[in-house]
Short mmCIF file of N, CA and C in Angstrom, two decimals:
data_model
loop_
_atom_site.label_atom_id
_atom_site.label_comp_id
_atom_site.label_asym_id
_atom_site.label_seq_id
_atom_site.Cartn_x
_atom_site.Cartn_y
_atom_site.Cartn_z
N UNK A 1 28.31 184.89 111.01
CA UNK A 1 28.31 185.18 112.43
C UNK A 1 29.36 186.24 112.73
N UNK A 2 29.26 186.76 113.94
CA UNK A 2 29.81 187.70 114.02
C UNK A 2 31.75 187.82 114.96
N UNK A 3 32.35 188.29 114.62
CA UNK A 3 33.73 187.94 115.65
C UNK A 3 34.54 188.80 116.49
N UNK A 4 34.28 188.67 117.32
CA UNK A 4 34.83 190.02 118.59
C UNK A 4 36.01 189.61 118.65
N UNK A 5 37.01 190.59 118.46
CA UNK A 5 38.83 190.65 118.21
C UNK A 5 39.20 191.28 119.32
N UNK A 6 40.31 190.87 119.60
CA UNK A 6 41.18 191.70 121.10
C UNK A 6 40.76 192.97 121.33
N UNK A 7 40.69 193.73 120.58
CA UNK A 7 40.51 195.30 120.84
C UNK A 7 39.28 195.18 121.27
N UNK A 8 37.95 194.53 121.12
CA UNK A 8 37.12 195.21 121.90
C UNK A 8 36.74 194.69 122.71
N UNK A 9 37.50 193.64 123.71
CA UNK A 9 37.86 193.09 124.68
C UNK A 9 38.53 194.03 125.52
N UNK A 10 39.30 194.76 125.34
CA UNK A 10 40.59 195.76 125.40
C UNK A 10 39.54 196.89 125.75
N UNK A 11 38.54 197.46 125.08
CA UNK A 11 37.88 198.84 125.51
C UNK A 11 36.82 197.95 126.47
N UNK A 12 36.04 196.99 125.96
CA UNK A 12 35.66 196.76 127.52
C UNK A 12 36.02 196.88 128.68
N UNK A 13 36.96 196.92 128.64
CA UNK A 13 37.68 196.07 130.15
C UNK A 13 38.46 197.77 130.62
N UNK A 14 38.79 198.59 129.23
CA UNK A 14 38.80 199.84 129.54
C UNK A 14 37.70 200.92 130.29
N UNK A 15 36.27 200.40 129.46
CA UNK A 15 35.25 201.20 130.37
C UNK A 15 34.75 200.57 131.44
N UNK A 16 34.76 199.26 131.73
CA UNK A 16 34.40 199.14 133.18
C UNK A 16 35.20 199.25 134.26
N UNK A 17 36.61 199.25 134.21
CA UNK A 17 37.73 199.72 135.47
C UNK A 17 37.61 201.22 135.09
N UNK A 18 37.14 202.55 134.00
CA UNK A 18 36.81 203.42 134.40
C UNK A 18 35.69 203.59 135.06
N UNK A 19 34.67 202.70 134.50
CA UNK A 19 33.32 203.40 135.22
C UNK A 19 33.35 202.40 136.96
N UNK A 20 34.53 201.95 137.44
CA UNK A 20 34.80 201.67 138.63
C UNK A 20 35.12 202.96 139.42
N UNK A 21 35.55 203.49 138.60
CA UNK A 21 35.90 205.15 139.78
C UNK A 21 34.65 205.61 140.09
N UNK A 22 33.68 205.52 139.30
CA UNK A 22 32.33 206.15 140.10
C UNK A 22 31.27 205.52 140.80
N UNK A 23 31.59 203.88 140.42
CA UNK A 23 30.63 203.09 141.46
C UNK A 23 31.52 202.42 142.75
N UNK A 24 32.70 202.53 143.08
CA UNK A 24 33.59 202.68 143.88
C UNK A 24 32.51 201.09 144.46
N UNK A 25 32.44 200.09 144.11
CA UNK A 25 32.10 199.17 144.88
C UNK A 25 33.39 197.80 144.42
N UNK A 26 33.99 197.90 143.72
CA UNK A 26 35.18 196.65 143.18
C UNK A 26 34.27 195.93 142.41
N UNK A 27 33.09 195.73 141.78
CA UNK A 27 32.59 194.79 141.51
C UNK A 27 32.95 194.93 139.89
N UNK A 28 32.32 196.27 139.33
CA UNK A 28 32.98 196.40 137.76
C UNK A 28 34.44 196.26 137.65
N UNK A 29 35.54 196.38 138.53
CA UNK A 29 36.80 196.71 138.10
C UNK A 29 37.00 195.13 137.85
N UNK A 30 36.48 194.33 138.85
CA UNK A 30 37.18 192.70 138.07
C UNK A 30 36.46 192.27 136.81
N UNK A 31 35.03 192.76 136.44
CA UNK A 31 34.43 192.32 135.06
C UNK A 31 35.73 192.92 134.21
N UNK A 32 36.19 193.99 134.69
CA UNK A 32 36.96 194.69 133.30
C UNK A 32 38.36 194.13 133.24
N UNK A 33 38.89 193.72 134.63
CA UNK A 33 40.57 193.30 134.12
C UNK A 33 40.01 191.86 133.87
N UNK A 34 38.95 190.92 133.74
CA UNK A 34 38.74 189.88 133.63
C UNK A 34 38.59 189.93 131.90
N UNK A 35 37.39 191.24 131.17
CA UNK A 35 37.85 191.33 129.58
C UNK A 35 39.33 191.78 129.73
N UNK A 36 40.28 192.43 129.68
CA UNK A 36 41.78 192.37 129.91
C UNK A 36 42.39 191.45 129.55
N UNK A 37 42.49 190.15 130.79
CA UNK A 37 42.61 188.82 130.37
C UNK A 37 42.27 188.11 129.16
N UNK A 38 41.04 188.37 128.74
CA UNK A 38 40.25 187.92 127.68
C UNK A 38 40.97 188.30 126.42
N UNK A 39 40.93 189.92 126.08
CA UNK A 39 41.72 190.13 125.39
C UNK A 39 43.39 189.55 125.08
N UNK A 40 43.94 189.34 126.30
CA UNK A 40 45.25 189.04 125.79
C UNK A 40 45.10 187.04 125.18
N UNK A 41 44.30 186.47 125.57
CA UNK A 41 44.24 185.27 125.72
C UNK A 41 43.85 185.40 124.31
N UNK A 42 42.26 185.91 123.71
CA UNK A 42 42.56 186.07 122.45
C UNK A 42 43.69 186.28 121.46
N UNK A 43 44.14 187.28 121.77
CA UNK A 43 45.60 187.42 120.83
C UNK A 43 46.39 186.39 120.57
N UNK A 44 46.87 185.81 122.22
CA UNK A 44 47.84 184.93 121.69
C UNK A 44 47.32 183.49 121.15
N UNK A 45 46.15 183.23 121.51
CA UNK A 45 45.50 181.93 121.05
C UNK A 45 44.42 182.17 120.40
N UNK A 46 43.80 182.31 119.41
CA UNK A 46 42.98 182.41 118.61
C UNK A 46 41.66 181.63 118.79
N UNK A 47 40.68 181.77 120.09
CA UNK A 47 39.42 181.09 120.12
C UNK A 47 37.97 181.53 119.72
N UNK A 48 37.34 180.08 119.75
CA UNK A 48 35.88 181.10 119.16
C UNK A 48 35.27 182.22 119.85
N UNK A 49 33.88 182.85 119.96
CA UNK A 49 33.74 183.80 120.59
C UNK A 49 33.00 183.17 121.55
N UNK A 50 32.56 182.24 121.78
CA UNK A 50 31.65 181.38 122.75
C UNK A 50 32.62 181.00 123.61
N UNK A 51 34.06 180.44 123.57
CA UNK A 51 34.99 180.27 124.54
C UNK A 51 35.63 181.57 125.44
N UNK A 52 35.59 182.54 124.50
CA UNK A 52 35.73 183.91 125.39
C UNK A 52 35.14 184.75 126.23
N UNK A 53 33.50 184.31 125.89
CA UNK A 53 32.61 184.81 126.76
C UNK A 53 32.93 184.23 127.52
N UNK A 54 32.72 182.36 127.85
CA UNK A 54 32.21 181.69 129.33
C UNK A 54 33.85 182.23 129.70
N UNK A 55 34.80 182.36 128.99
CA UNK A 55 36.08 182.20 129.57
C UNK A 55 36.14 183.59 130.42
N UNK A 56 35.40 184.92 129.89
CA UNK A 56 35.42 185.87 130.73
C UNK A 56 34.24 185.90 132.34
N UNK A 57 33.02 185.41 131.59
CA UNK A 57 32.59 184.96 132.75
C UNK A 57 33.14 183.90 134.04
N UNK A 58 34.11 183.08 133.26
CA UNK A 58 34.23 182.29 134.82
C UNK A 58 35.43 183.19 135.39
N UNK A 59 35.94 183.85 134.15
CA UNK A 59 37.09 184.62 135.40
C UNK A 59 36.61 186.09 136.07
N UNK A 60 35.43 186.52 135.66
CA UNK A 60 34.86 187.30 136.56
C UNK A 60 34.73 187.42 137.60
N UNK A 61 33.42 185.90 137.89
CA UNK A 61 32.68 185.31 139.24
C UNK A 61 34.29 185.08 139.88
N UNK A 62 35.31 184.03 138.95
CA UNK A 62 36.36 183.74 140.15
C UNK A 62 36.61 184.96 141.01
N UNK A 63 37.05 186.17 140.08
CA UNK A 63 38.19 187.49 140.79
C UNK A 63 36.76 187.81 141.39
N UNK A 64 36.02 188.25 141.41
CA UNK A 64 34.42 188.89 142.14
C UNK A 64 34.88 187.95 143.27
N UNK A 65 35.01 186.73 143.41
CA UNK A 65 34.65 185.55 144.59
C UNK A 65 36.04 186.00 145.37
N UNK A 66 36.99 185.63 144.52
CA UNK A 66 38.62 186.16 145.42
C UNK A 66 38.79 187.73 146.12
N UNK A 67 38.03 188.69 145.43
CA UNK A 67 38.18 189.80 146.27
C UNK A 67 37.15 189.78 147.52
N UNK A 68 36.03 189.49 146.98
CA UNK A 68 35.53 189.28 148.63
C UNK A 68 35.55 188.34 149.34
N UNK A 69 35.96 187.21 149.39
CA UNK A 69 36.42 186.00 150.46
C UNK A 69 37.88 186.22 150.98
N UNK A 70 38.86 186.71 150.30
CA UNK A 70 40.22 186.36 150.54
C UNK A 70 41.04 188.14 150.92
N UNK A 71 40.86 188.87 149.80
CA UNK A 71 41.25 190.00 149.87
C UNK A 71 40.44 191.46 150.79
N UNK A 72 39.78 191.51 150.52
CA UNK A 72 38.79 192.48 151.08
C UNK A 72 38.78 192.27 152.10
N UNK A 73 38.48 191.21 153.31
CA UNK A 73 39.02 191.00 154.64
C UNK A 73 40.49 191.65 154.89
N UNK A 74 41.29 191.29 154.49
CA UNK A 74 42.55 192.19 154.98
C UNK A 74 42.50 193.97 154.78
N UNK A 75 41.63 194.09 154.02
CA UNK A 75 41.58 195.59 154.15
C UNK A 75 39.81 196.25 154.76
N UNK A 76 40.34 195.65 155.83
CA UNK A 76 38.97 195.86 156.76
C UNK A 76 39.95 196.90 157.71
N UNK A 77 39.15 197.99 158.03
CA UNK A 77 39.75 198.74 158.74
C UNK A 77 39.52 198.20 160.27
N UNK A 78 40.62 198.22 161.07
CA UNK A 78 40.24 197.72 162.90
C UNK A 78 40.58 199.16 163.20
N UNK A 79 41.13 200.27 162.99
CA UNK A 79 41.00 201.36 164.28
C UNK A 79 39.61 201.41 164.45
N UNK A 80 38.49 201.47 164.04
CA UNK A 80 37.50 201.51 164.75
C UNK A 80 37.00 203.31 164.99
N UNK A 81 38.34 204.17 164.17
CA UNK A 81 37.79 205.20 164.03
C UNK A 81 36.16 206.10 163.65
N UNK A 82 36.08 206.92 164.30
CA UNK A 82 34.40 207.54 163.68
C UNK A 82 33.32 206.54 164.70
N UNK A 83 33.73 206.14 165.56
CA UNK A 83 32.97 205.32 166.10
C UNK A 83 33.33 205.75 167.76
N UNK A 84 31.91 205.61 168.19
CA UNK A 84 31.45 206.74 169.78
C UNK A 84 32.60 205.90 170.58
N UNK A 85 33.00 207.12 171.27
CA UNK A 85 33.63 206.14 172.61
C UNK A 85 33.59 205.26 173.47
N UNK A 86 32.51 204.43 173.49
CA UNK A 86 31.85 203.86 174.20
C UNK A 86 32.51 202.51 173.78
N UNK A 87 32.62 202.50 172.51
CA UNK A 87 33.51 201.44 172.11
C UNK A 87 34.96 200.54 172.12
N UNK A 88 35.42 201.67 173.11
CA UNK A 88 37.20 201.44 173.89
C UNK A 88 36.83 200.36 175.26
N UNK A 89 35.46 200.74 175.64
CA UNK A 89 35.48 200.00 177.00
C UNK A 89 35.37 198.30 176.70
N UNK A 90 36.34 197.94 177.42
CA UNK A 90 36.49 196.38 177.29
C UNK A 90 37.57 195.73 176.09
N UNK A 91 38.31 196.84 175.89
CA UNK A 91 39.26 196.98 175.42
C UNK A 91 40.70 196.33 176.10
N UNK A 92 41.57 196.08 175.48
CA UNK A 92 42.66 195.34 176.40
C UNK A 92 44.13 196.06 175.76
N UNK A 93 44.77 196.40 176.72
CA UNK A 93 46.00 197.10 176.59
C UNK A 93 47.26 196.97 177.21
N UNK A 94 48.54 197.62 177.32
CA UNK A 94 49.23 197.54 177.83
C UNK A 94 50.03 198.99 178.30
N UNK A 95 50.12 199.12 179.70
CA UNK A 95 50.92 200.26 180.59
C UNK A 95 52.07 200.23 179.73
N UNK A 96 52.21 201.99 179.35
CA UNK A 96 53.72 202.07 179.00
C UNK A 96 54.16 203.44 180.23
N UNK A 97 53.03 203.91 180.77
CA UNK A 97 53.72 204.78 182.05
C UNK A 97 52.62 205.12 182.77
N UNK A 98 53.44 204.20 183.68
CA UNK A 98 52.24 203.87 185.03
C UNK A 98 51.53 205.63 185.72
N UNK A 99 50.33 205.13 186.02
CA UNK A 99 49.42 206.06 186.52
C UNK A 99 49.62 206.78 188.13
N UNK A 100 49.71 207.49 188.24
CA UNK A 100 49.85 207.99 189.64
C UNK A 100 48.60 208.70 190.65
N UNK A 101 48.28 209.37 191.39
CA UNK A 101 47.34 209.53 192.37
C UNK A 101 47.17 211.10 191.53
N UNK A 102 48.25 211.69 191.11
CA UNK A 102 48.09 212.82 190.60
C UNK A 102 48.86 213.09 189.38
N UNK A 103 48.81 211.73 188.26
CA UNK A 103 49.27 212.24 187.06
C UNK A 103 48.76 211.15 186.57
N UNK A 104 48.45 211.49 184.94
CA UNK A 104 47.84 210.55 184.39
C UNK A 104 49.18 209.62 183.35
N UNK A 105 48.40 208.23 183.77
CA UNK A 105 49.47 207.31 182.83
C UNK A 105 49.36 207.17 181.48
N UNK A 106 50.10 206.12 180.35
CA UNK A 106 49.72 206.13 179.17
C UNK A 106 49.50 204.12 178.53
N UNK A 107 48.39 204.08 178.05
CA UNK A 107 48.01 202.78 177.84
C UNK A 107 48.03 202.62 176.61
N UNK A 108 48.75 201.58 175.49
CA UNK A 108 48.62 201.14 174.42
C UNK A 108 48.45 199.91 174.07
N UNK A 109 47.42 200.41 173.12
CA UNK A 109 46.93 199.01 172.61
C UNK A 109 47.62 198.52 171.49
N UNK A 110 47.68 197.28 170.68
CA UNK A 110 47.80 196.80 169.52
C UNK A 110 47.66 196.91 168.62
N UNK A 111 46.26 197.45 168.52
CA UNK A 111 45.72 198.10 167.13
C UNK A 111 45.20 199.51 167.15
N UNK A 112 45.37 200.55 166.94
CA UNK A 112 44.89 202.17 167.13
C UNK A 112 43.05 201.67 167.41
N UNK A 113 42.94 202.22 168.07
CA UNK A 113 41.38 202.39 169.02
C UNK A 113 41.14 203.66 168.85
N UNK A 114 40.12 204.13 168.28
CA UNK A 114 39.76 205.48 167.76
C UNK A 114 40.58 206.60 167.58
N UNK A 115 41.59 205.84 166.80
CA UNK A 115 42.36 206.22 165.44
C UNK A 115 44.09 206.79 166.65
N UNK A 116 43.57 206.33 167.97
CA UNK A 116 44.96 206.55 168.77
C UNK A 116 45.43 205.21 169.01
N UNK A 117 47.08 204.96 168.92
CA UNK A 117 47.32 203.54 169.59
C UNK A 117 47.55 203.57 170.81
N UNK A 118 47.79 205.05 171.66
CA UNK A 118 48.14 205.39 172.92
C UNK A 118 47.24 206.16 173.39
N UNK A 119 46.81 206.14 174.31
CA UNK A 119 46.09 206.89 175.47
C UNK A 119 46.05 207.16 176.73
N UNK A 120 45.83 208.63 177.42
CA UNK A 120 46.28 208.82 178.54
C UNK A 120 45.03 207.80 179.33
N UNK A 121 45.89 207.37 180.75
CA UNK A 121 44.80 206.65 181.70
C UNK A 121 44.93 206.82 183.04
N UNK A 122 43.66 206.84 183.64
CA UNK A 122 43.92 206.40 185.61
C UNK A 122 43.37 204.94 185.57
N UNK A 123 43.45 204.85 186.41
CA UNK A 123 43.14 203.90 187.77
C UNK A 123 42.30 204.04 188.71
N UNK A 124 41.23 202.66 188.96
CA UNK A 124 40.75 203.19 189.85
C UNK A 124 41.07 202.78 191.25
N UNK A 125 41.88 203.46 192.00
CA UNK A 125 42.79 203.28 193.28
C UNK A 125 43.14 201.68 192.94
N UNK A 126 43.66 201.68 192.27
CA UNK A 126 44.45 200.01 191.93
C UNK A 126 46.14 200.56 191.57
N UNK A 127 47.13 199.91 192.14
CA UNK A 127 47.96 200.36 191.36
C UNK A 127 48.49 200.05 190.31
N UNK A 128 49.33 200.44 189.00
CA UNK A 128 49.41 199.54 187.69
C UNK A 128 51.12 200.04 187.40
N UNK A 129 51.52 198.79 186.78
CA UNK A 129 52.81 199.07 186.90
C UNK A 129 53.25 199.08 185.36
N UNK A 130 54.17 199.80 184.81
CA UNK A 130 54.68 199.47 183.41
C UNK A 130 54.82 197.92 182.85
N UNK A 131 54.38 197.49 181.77
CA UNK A 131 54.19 196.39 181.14
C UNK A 131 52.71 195.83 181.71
N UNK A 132 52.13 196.19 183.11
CA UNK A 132 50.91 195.19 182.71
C UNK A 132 49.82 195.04 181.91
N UNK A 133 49.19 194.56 181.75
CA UNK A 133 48.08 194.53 181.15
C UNK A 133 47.07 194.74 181.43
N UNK A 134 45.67 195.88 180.93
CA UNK A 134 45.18 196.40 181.56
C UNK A 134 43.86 196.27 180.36
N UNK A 135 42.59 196.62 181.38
CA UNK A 135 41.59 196.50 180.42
C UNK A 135 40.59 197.66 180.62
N UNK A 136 39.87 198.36 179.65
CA UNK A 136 39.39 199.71 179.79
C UNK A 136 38.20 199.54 180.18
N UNK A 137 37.74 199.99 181.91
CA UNK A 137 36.65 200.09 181.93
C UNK A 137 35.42 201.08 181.74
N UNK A 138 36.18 202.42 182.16
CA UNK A 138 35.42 203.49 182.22
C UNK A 138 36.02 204.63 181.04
N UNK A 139 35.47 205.55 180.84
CA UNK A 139 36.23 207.14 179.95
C UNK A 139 35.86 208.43 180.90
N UNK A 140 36.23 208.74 181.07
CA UNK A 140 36.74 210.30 181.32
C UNK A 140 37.11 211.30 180.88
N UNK A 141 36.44 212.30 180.28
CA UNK A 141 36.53 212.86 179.25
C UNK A 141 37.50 212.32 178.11
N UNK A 142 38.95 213.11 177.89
CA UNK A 142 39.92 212.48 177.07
C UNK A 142 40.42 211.35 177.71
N UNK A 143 40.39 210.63 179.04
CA UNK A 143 41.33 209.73 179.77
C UNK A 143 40.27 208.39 179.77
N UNK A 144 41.21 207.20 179.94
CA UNK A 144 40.44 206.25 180.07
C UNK A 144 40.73 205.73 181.67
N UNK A 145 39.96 205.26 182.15
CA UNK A 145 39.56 204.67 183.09
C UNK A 145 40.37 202.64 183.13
N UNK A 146 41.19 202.24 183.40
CA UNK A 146 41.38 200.71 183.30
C UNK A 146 41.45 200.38 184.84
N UNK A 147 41.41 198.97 184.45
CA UNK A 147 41.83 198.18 185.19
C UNK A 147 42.60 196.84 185.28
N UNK A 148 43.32 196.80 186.27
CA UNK A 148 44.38 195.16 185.61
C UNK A 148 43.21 194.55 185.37
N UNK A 149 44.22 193.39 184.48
CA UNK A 149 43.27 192.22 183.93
C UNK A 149 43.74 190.86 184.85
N UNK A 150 42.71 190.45 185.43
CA UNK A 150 42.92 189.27 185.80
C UNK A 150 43.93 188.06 186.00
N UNK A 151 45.09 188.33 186.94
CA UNK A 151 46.18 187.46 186.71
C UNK A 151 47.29 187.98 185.86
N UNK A 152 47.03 189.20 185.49
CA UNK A 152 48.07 190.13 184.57
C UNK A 152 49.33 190.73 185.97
N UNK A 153 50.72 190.41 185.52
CA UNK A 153 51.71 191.34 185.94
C UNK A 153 52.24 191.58 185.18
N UNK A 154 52.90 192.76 185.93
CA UNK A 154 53.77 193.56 185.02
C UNK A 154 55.20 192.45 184.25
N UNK A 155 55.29 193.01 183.08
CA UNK A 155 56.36 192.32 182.36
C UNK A 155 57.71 193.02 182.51
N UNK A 156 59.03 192.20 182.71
CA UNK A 156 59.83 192.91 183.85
C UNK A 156 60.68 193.47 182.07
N UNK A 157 61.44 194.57 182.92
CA UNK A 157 62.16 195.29 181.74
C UNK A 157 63.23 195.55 182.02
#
């Protein structure tokens, strides 16, 4: 029978985290640091080749299962960049310089909203004071359109 030794555990695991640069999906890069593992586990413990397969398979499916349940969520992008404007409205923010009859104010949100965390804003004949909280109803060309939110005052400074 035949016996697969660290090293070609070692170039496995070498060509599938390379051929990860061109299918850019994460799915080969954990088959390959999973032979990685394999390889070193061989070395230091000497098992058959039937324990190294299932042993690379279950640590595949695991890291495959851990990057998309656990990891891959945190690197979800929220600016929301590349995406039509239409998508700010109903948005929720906060006055950092209140709006006037003839100057425009500036509203920031929490998380960058098409790829800005600040944006110029009016009012519509409401007045808004620094710190409140405000929610985007309308756009205007570059300006957004808010309005207080419901039971929102200003937070004193």
């Amino acid at each position: 029978m035949w016996q697969i030794e660290p090293w070609h555990w070692l170039v496995l695991g070498g060509i599938l985290i390379i051929l990860e640069m061109f299918l850019t999906t994460f799915a080969a890069l954990w088959f390959g640091v999973a032979a990685l593992i394999v390889a070193l586990v061989s070395w230091l413990f000497p098992v058959p080749v039937a324990i190294q397969i299932v042993l690379w398979l279950i640590l595949s499916v695991l890291m495959v299962f851990i990057w998309f349940k656990y990891i891959k969520p945190l690197s979800v992008d929220r600016t929301k960049a590349g995406l039509g404007g239409s998508i700010i409205i109903g948005e929720k923010g906060m006055i950092i310089r209140a709006p006037s009859d003839n100057q425009t104010g500036t509203v920031r949100f929490s998380v960058p909203i098409v790829g800005a965390a600040e944006w110029q804003c009016r009012s519509r004949d409401e007045p808004l004071e620094v710190g409140q909280r405000v929610v985007v109803v309308d756009i205007m060309g570059n300006e957004l359109v808010v309005a207080p939110l419901p039971g929102s005052v200003p937070i004193a400074h």
